[in-house]
Amino acid sequence: AQKVTQAQTEISVVEKEDVTLDCVYETRDTTYYLFWYKQPPSGELVFLIRRNSFDEQNEISGRYSWNFQKSTSSFNFTITASQVVDSAVYFCALRSIGSNFGNEKLTFGTGTRLTIIP
Amino acid sequence: GAVVSQHPSWVICKSGTSVKIECRSLDFQATTMFWYRQFPKQSLMLMATSNEGSKATYEQGVEKDKFLINHASLTLSTLTVTSAHPEDSSFYICSADAGTLNSPLHFGNGTRLTVT
């Protein structure tokens, strides 16, 4: 079984502050992929990043950065110099490659609602 | 980049009627499509996995006779909510898999269903 935990239900920060969204995952498989998606109020899911289990290198994309640590089963997401447009619900997700090859489903965390206060 | 089109984006229907939601992959062939349901302020819950040309695999607790899924081609999957009731009101979103393990699973924009 696989599970994704986003302990922070809601976070509010003042614009320009940095904020980190936590994600902890569980899986028995050695091969898996981790994702972050953004869901603005309009509802669509915006893909942000994908990481495979064999690549622990951290990644930075503009104001976004991700810290993947297998030792703690965490894949945290940091937004630096936050902006009002960053306000959204952010989902961490896990896709495990197990025995049911070909139908690996994406398991979502419960999401973190981020509000950036102007 | 890959695009998944979901239609309609919103629908209002009366209790007892059926509603069909379409999910199309526009520039790639989707061997597998996933249907999710999202209640307000909650996460996305997988309803079923559909593979082209075969029966869908439903998650535990999802009524297969109520949520009919058809994946007739490599670019189209449909979800039909039969005999809809107010408790079926929700946000339904599909995703399509291009077949590579590390694909980001492209999502449609979702369908907001309101049953009156």
PDB file of C-alpha atoms in Angstrom:
ATOM      1  CA  ALA A   1       0.000   0.000   0.000  1.00  0.00           C
ATOM      2  CA  GLN A   2       1.166   3.521  -0.620  1.00  0.00           C
ATOM      3  CA  LYS A   3       0.382   6.634   1.308  1.00  0.00           C
ATOM      4  CA  VAL A   4       1.158  10.322   1.104  1.00  0.00           C
ATOM      5  CA  THR A   5       0.892  12.599   4.116  1.00  0.00           C
ATOM      6  CA  GLN A   6       0.716  16.348   3.984  1.00  0.00           C
ATOM      7  CA  ALA A   7       0.423  17.309   7.608  1.00  0.00           C
ATOM      8  CA  GLN A   8      -0.099  21.005   6.952  1.00  0.00           C
ATOM      9  CA  THR A   9      -3.734  21.545   6.085  1.00  0.00           C
ATOM     10  CA  GLU A  10      -3.526  25.308   5.690  1.00  0.00           C
ATOM     11  CA  ILE A  11      -0.682  27.796   5.686  1.00  0.00           C
ATOM     12  CA  SER A  12      -0.817  31.567   5.480  1.00  0.00           C
ATOM     13  CA  VAL A  13       2.221  33.738   4.968  1.00  0.00           C
ATOM     14  CA  VAL A  14       2.764  37.349   4.115  1.00  0.00           C
ATOM     15  CA  GLU A  15       3.872  38.103   0.599  1.00  0.00           C
ATOM     16  CA  LYS A  16       7.632  37.832  -0.017  1.00  0.00           C
ATOM     17  CA  GLU A  17       8.114  35.381   2.810  1.00  0.00           C
ATOM     18  CA  ASP A  18       9.483  31.929   2.126  1.00  0.00           C
ATOM     19  CA  VAL A  19       7.277  28.928   2.795  1.00  0.00           C
ATOM     20  CA  THR A  20       7.910  25.186   2.860  1.00  0.00           C
ATOM     21  CA  LEU A  21       5.239  22.591   2.223  1.00  0.00           C
ATOM     22  CA  ASP A  22       5.927  19.202   3.736  1.00  0.00           C
ATOM     23  CA  CYS A  23       5.287  15.834   2.155  1.00  0.00           C
ATOM     24  CA  VAL A  24       6.000  12.414   3.639  1.00  0.00           C
ATOM     25  CA  TYR A  25       5.339   9.241   1.715  1.00  0.00           C
ATOM     26  CA  GLU A  26       5.150   5.513   2.302  1.00  0.00           C
ATOM     27  CA  THR A  27       5.704   2.743  -0.180  1.00  0.00           C
ATOM     28  CA  ARG A  28       7.160  -0.733  -0.210  1.00  0.00           C
ATOM     29  CA  ASP A  29       8.351  -0.433  -3.781  1.00  0.00           C
ATOM     30  CA  THR A  30      11.909   0.548  -4.604  1.00  0.00           C
ATOM     31  CA  THR A  31      10.942   2.258  -7.827  1.00  0.00           C
ATOM     32  CA  TYR A  32       8.542   5.128  -7.539  1.00  0.00           C
ATOM     33  CA  TYR A  33       7.887   8.674  -8.666  1.00  0.00           C
ATOM     34  CA  LEU A  34       6.986  11.689  -6.623  1.00  0.00           C
ATOM     35  CA  PHE A  35       5.055  14.653  -7.916  1.00  0.00           C
ATOM     36  CA  TRP A  36       3.870  18.059  -6.855  1.00  0.00           C
ATOM     37  CA  TYR A  37       0.768  19.616  -8.368  1.00  0.00           C
ATOM     38  CA  LYS A  38      -0.771  23.031  -7.891  1.00  0.00           C
ATOM     39  CA  GLN A  39      -4.542  23.466  -7.909  1.00  0.00           C
ATOM     40  CA  PRO A  40      -5.631  27.094  -8.188  1.00  0.00           C
ATOM     41  CA  PRO A  41      -9.223  28.116  -7.393  1.00  0.00           C
ATOM     42  CA  SER A  42     -10.238  27.393 -10.982  1.00  0.00           C
ATOM     43  CA  GLY A  43      -9.722  23.708 -10.258  1.00  0.00           C
ATOM     44  CA  GLU A  44      -7.268  22.464 -12.836  1.00  0.00           C
ATOM     45  CA  LEU A  45      -4.200  20.573 -11.726  1.00  0.00           C
ATOM     46  CA  VAL A  46      -0.935  22.156 -12.744  1.00  0.00           C
ATOM     47  CA  PHE A  47       2.066  19.841 -12.860  1.00  0.00           C
ATOM     48  CA  LEU A  48       5.083  21.285 -11.045  1.00  0.00           C
ATOM     49  CA  ILE A  49       7.682  18.561 -10.737  1.00  0.00           C
ATOM     50  CA  ARG A  50       8.379  14.845 -10.992  1.00  0.00           C
ATOM     51  CA  ARG A  51      11.149  12.997  -9.195  1.00  0.00           C
ATOM     52  CA  ASN A  52      12.107   9.334  -9.456  1.00  0.00           C
ATOM     53  CA  SER A  53      13.272   7.311  -6.491  1.00  0.00           C
ATOM     54  CA  PHE A  54      16.788   6.978  -7.819  1.00  0.00           C
ATOM     55  CA  ASP A  55      17.414  10.666  -8.148  1.00  0.00           C
ATOM     56  CA  GLU A  56      17.831  12.433  -4.841  1.00  0.00           C
ATOM     57  CA  GLN A  57      19.320  15.525  -6.321  1.00  0.00           C
ATOM     58  CA  ASN A  58      17.457  18.579  -5.190  1.00  0.00           C
ATOM     59  CA  GLU A  59      15.981  20.817  -7.817  1.00  0.00           C
ATOM     60  CA  ILE A  60      15.445  24.521  -8.177  1.00  0.00           C
ATOM     61  CA  SER A  61      13.182  26.165 -10.693  1.00  0.00           C
ATOM     62  CA  GLY A  62      12.929  29.887 -10.285  1.00  0.00           C
ATOM     63  CA  ARG A  63      11.354  30.573  -6.917  1.00  0.00           C
ATOM     64  CA  TYR A  64      10.497  26.907  -6.436  1.00  0.00           C
ATOM     65  CA  SER A  65      12.785  24.294  -4.954  1.00  0.00           C
ATOM     66  CA  TRP A  66      12.324  20.717  -3.875  1.00  0.00           C
ATOM     67  CA  ASN A  67      14.174  18.687  -1.275  1.00  0.00           C
ATOM     68  CA  PHE A  68      13.960  14.927  -1.719  1.00  0.00           C
ATOM     69  CA  GLN A  69      15.314  12.813   1.133  1.00  0.00           C
ATOM     70  CA  LYS A  70      14.828   9.069   0.923  1.00  0.00           C
ATOM     71  CA  SER A  71      16.197   8.567   4.421  1.00  0.00           C
ATOM     72  CA  THR A  72      13.184  10.359   5.850  1.00  0.00           C
ATOM     73  CA  SER A  73      10.782   9.545   2.987  1.00  0.00           C
ATOM     74  CA  SER A  74      10.151  13.213   2.451  1.00  0.00           C
ATOM     75  CA  PHE A  75       9.757  15.394  -0.598  1.00  0.00           C
ATOM     76  CA  ASN A  76       9.346  18.957   0.591  1.00  0.00           C
ATOM     77  CA  PHE A  77       8.555  21.957  -1.555  1.00  0.00           C
ATOM     78  CA  THR A  78       9.774  25.482  -0.854  1.00  0.00           C
ATOM     79  CA  ILE A  79       8.566  28.694  -2.403  1.00  0.00           C
ATOM     80  CA  THR A  80      10.882  31.630  -1.892  1.00  0.00           C
ATOM     81  CA  ALA A  81       9.751  35.236  -2.033  1.00  0.00           C
ATOM     82  CA  SER A  82       6.129  34.141  -2.177  1.00  0.00           C
ATOM     83  CA  GLN A  83       3.632  36.018  -4.310  1.00  0.00           C
ATOM     84  CA  VAL A  84      -0.142  36.313  -4.176  1.00  0.00           C
ATOM     85  CA  VAL A  85      -0.392  34.219  -7.349  1.00  0.00           C
ATOM     86  CA  ASP A  86       1.092  31.323  -5.411  1.00  0.00           C
ATOM     87  CA  SER A  87      -2.128  31.044  -3.423  1.00  0.00           C
ATOM     88  CA  ALA A  88      -3.566  27.629  -4.226  1.00  0.00           C
ATOM     89  CA  VAL A  89      -3.874  24.104  -2.932  1.00  0.00           C
ATOM     90  CA  TYR A  90      -0.725  22.089  -3.414  1.00  0.00           C
ATOM     91  CA  PHE A  91      -0.790  18.329  -3.688  1.00  0.00           C
ATOM     92  CA  CYS A  92       2.058  15.912  -3.284  1.00  0.00           C
ATOM     93  CA  ALA A  93       1.557  12.588  -5.035  1.00  0.00           C
ATOM     94  CA  LEU A  94       3.241   9.206  -5.316  1.00  0.00           C
ATOM     95  CA  ARG A  95       3.268   6.729  -8.156  1.00  0.00           C
ATOM     96  CA  SER A  96       4.719   3.369  -7.210  1.00  0.00           C
ATOM     97  CA  ILE A  97       5.918   0.814  -9.725  1.00  0.00           C
ATOM     98  CA  GLY A  98       4.908  -2.475  -8.238  1.00  0.00           C
ATOM     99  CA  SER A  99       3.666  -5.803  -9.504  1.00  0.00           C
ATOM    100  CA  ASN A 100       0.658  -4.336 -11.299  1.00  0.00           C
ATOM    101  CA  PHE A 101       2.817  -2.934 -14.051  1.00  0.00           C
ATOM    102  CA  GLY A 102       0.920  -0.753 -16.446  1.00  0.00           C
ATOM    103  CA  ASN A 103      -1.752   0.485 -14.077  1.00  0.00           C
ATOM    104  CA  GLU A 104       0.284   2.323 -11.512  1.00  0.00           C
ATOM    105  CA  LYS A 105      -2.067   4.796  -9.985  1.00  0.00           C
ATOM    106  CA  LEU A 106      -1.209   8.153  -8.535  1.00  0.00           C
ATOM    107  CA  THR A 107      -1.897   8.492  -4.832  1.00  0.00           C
ATOM    108  CA  PHE A 108      -2.454  12.022  -3.632  1.00  0.00           C
ATOM    109  CA  GLY A 109      -1.862  13.581  -0.273  1.00  0.00           C
ATOM    110  CA  THR A 110      -4.659  15.564   1.320  1.00  0.00           C
ATOM    111  CA  GLY A 111      -3.234  18.830   0.056  1.00  0.00           C
ATOM    112  CA  THR A 112      -2.020  22.033   1.679  1.00  0.00           C
ATOM    113  CA  ARG A 113      -4.006  25.196   1.149  1.00  0.00           C
ATOM    114  CA  LEU A 114      -1.530  28.041   0.829  1.00  0.00           C
ATOM    115  CA  THR A 115      -2.680  31.616   1.196  1.00  0.00           C
ATOM    116  CA  ILE A 116      -0.319  34.457   0.455  1.00  0.00           C
ATOM    117  CA  ILE A 117      -1.379  37.625   2.191  1.00  0.00           C
ATOM    118  CA  PRO A 118      -0.605  40.808   0.283  1.00  0.00           C
TER     119      PRO A 118
ATOM    120  CA  GLY B   1       3.197  19.656 -24.690  1.00  0.00           C
ATOM    121  CA  ALA B   2       0.645  16.968 -24.065  1.00  0.00           C
ATOM    122  CA  VAL B   3      -2.865  18.155 -23.452  1.00  0.00           C
ATOM    123  CA  VAL B   4      -5.872  16.444 -21.993  1.00  0.00           C
ATOM    124  CA  SER B   5      -9.257  17.891 -22.792  1.00  0.00           C
ATOM    125  CA  GLN B   6     -12.187  17.255 -20.487  1.00  0.00           C
ATOM    126  CA  HIS B   7     -15.734  18.180 -21.378  1.00  0.00           C
ATOM    127  CA  PRO B   8     -17.984  19.605 -20.117  1.00  0.00           C
ATOM    128  CA  SER B   9     -16.267  21.855 -17.608  1.00  0.00           C
ATOM    129  CA  TRP B  10     -19.448  22.141 -15.613  1.00  0.00           C
ATOM    130  CA  VAL B  11     -22.906  20.614 -15.753  1.00  0.00           C
ATOM    131  CA  ILE B  12     -26.111  20.966 -13.799  1.00  0.00           C
ATOM    132  CA  CYS B  13     -28.632  18.177 -14.029  1.00  0.00           C
ATOM    133  CA  LYS B  14     -31.776  16.998 -12.320  1.00  0.00           C
ATOM    134  CA  SER B  15     -31.918  13.993 -10.041  1.00  0.00           C
ATOM    135  CA  GLY B  16     -32.433  10.778 -11.914  1.00  0.00           C
ATOM    136  CA  THR B  17     -30.791  11.837 -15.127  1.00  0.00           C
ATOM    137  CA  SER B  18     -27.478  10.582 -16.472  1.00  0.00           C
ATOM    138  CA  VAL B  19     -24.466  12.691 -17.279  1.00  0.00           C
ATOM    139  CA  LYS B  20     -21.563  11.805 -19.551  1.00  0.00           C
ATOM    140  CA  ILE B  21     -18.114  13.325 -19.106  1.00  0.00           C
ATOM    141  CA  GLU B  22     -15.504  13.000 -21.825  1.00  0.00           C
ATOM    142  CA  CYS B  23     -11.754  12.896 -21.451  1.00  0.00           C
ATOM    143  CA  ARG B  24      -9.605  13.169 -24.554  1.00  0.00           C
ATOM    144  CA  SER B  25      -5.876  13.068 -25.017  1.00  0.00           C
ATOM    145  CA  LEU B  26      -5.200  15.550 -27.779  1.00  0.00           C
ATOM    146  CA  ASP B  27      -1.704  14.838 -29.001  1.00  0.00           C
ATOM    147  CA  PHE B  28      -0.777  11.460 -27.608  1.00  0.00           C
ATOM    148  CA  GLN B  29      -2.270   8.009 -27.256  1.00  0.00           C
ATOM    149  CA  ALA B  30      -3.376   7.241 -23.727  1.00  0.00           C
ATOM    150  CA  THR B  31      -3.180   3.556 -22.944  1.00  0.00           C
ATOM    151  CA  THR B  32      -4.507   4.216 -19.478  1.00  0.00           C
ATOM    152  CA  MET B  33      -6.808   6.871 -18.133  1.00  0.00           C
ATOM    153  CA  PHE B  34      -7.692   7.523 -14.520  1.00  0.00           C
ATOM    154  CA  TRP B  35     -10.846   9.070 -13.129  1.00  0.00           C
ATOM    155  CA  TYR B  36     -10.760  10.993  -9.880  1.00  0.00           C
ATOM    156  CA  ARG B  37     -13.382  12.591  -7.717  1.00  0.00           C
ATOM    157  CA  GLN B  38     -12.795  15.554  -5.467  1.00  0.00           C
ATOM    158  CA  PHE B  39     -15.166  16.828  -2.810  1.00  0.00           C
ATOM    159  CA  PRO B  40     -14.870  20.460  -1.695  1.00  0.00           C
ATOM    160  CA  LYS B  41     -11.653  21.110   0.185  1.00  0.00           C
ATOM    161  CA  GLN B  42     -10.622  17.508  -0.036  1.00  0.00           C
ATOM    162  CA  SER B  43      -8.050  15.520  -1.930  1.00  0.00           C
ATOM    163  CA  LEU B  44      -8.473  13.672  -5.183  1.00  0.00           C
ATOM    164  CA  MET B  45      -9.761  10.160  -4.720  1.00  0.00           C
ATOM    165  CA  LEU B  46      -9.180   7.648  -7.474  1.00  0.00           C
ATOM    166  CA  MET B  47     -12.419   6.150  -8.703  1.00  0.00           C
ATOM    167  CA  ALA B  48     -11.256   3.855 -11.463  1.00  0.00           C
ATOM    168  CA  THR B  49      -8.540   3.016 -13.919  1.00  0.00           C
ATOM    169  CA  SER B  50      -9.532   2.462 -17.509  1.00  0.00           C
ATOM    170  CA  ASN B  51      -7.509   0.746 -20.171  1.00  0.00           C
ATOM    171  CA  GLU B  52      -8.319   0.980 -23.831  1.00  0.00           C
ATOM    172  CA  GLY B  53     -10.403  -1.948 -25.005  1.00  0.00           C
ATOM    173  CA  SER B  54     -10.925  -3.554 -21.633  1.00  0.00           C
ATOM    174  CA  LYS B  55     -13.103  -3.170 -18.587  1.00  0.00           C
ATOM    175  CA  ALA B  56     -12.261  -0.510 -16.080  1.00  0.00           C
ATOM    176  CA  THR B  57     -10.816  -1.382 -12.705  1.00  0.00           C
ATOM    177  CA  TYR B  58     -12.784   0.280  -9.936  1.00  0.00           C
ATOM    178  CA  GLU B  59     -11.484   1.250  -6.535  1.00  0.00           C
ATOM    179  CA  GLN B  60     -13.090  -0.241  -3.500  1.00  0.00           C
ATOM    180  CA  GLY B  61     -16.346   1.442  -2.642  1.00  0.00           C
ATOM    181  CA  VAL B  62     -16.999   2.846  -6.100  1.00  0.00           C
ATOM    182  CA  GLU B  63     -20.188   1.546  -7.689  1.00  0.00           C
ATOM    183  CA  LYS B  64     -19.377   0.326 -11.166  1.00  0.00           C
ATOM    184  CA  ASP B  65     -23.013   0.333 -12.209  1.00  0.00           C
ATOM    185  CA  LYS B  66     -23.400   3.931 -11.200  1.00  0.00           C
ATOM    186  CA  PHE B  67     -20.164   5.237 -12.672  1.00  0.00           C
ATOM    187  CA  LEU B  68     -19.873   3.694 -16.104  1.00  0.00           C
ATOM    188  CA  ILE B  69     -16.492   4.028 -17.744  1.00  0.00           C
ATOM    189  CA  ASN B  70     -15.810   3.374 -21.378  1.00  0.00           C
ATOM    190  CA  HIS B  71     -12.375   3.611 -22.970  1.00  0.00           C
ATOM    191  CA  ALA B  72     -13.229   2.918 -26.579  1.00  0.00           C
ATOM    192  CA  SER B  73     -10.119   4.358 -28.163  1.00  0.00           C
ATOM    193  CA  LEU B  74      -6.595   5.388 -27.271  1.00  0.00           C
ATOM    194  CA  THR B  75      -7.646   9.006 -27.117  1.00  0.00           C
ATOM    195  CA  LEU B  76     -11.042   8.920 -25.470  1.00  0.00           C
ATOM    196  CA  SER B  77     -12.456   7.741 -22.174  1.00  0.00           C
ATOM    197  CA  THR B  78     -15.918   8.575 -20.897  1.00  0.00           C
ATOM    198  CA  LEU B  79     -17.423   8.546 -17.442  1.00  0.00           C
ATOM    199  CA  THR B  80     -21.200   8.332 -17.211  1.00  0.00           C
ATOM    200  CA  VAL B  81     -22.868   9.087 -13.923  1.00  0.00           C
ATOM    201  CA  THR B  82     -26.117   7.164 -14.138  1.00  0.00           C
ATOM    202  CA  SER B  83     -29.288   8.147 -12.303  1.00  0.00           C
ATOM    203  CA  ALA B  84     -27.487  11.011 -10.653  1.00  0.00           C
ATOM    204  CA  HIS B  85     -28.425  12.144  -7.156  1.00  0.00           C
ATOM    205  CA  PRO B  86     -27.433  15.244  -5.204  1.00  0.00           C
ATOM    206  CA  GLU B  87     -24.754  13.280  -3.347  1.00  0.00           C
ATOM    207  CA  ASP B  88     -23.026  12.701  -6.695  1.00  0.00           C
ATOM    208  CA  SER B  89     -22.386  16.418  -6.948  1.00  0.00           C
ATOM    209  CA  SER B  90     -18.639  16.777  -7.025  1.00  0.00           C
ATOM    210  CA  PHE B  91     -15.616  17.736  -9.094  1.00  0.00           C
ATOM    211  CA  TYR B  92     -14.579  14.954 -11.459  1.00  0.00           C
ATOM    212  CA  ILE B  93     -11.164  15.026 -13.068  1.00  0.00           C
ATOM    213  CA  CYS B  94      -9.466  12.660 -15.452  1.00  0.00           C
ATOM    214  CA  SER B  95      -5.843  12.010 -16.183  1.00  0.00           C
ATOM    215  CA  ALA B  96      -4.212  10.287 -19.104  1.00  0.00           C
ATOM    216  CA  ASP B  97      -1.072   8.215 -19.169  1.00  0.00           C
ATOM    217  CA  ALA B  98       1.079   8.332 -22.278  1.00  0.00           C
ATOM    218  CA  GLY B  99       2.561   4.989 -21.356  1.00  0.00           C
ATOM    219  CA  THR B 100       5.939   5.979 -20.025  1.00  0.00           C
ATOM    220  CA  LEU B 101       6.558   5.280 -16.373  1.00  0.00           C
ATOM    221  CA  ASN B 102       7.878   8.710 -15.621  1.00  0.00           C
ATOM    222  CA  SER B 103       5.155  10.629 -17.387  1.00  0.00           C
ATOM    223  CA  PRO B 104       3.625  13.394 -15.303  1.00  0.00           C
ATOM    224  CA  LEU B 105       0.091  12.092 -15.830  1.00  0.00           C
ATOM    225  CA  HIS B 106      -1.597  14.906 -17.667  1.00  0.00           C
ATOM    226  CA  PHE B 107      -4.850  16.046 -16.156  1.00  0.00           C
ATOM    227  CA  GLY B 108      -7.988  17.447 -17.693  1.00  0.00           C
ATOM    228  CA  ASN B 109      -9.394  20.675 -16.303  1.00  0.00           C
ATOM    229  CA  GLY B 110     -12.123  18.843 -14.447  1.00  0.00           C
ATOM    230  CA  THR B 111     -15.910  18.788 -14.551  1.00  0.00           C
ATOM    231  CA  ARG B 112     -17.995  20.310 -11.819  1.00  0.00           C
ATOM    232  CA  LEU B 113     -21.225  18.330 -11.547  1.00  0.00           C
ATOM    233  CA  THR B 114     -24.191  19.710  -9.658  1.00  0.00           C
ATOM    234  CA  VAL B 115     -27.242  17.519  -9.265  1.00  0.00           C
ATOM    235  CA  THR B 116     -30.383  19.333  -8.205  1.00  0.00           C
TER     236      THR B 116
END
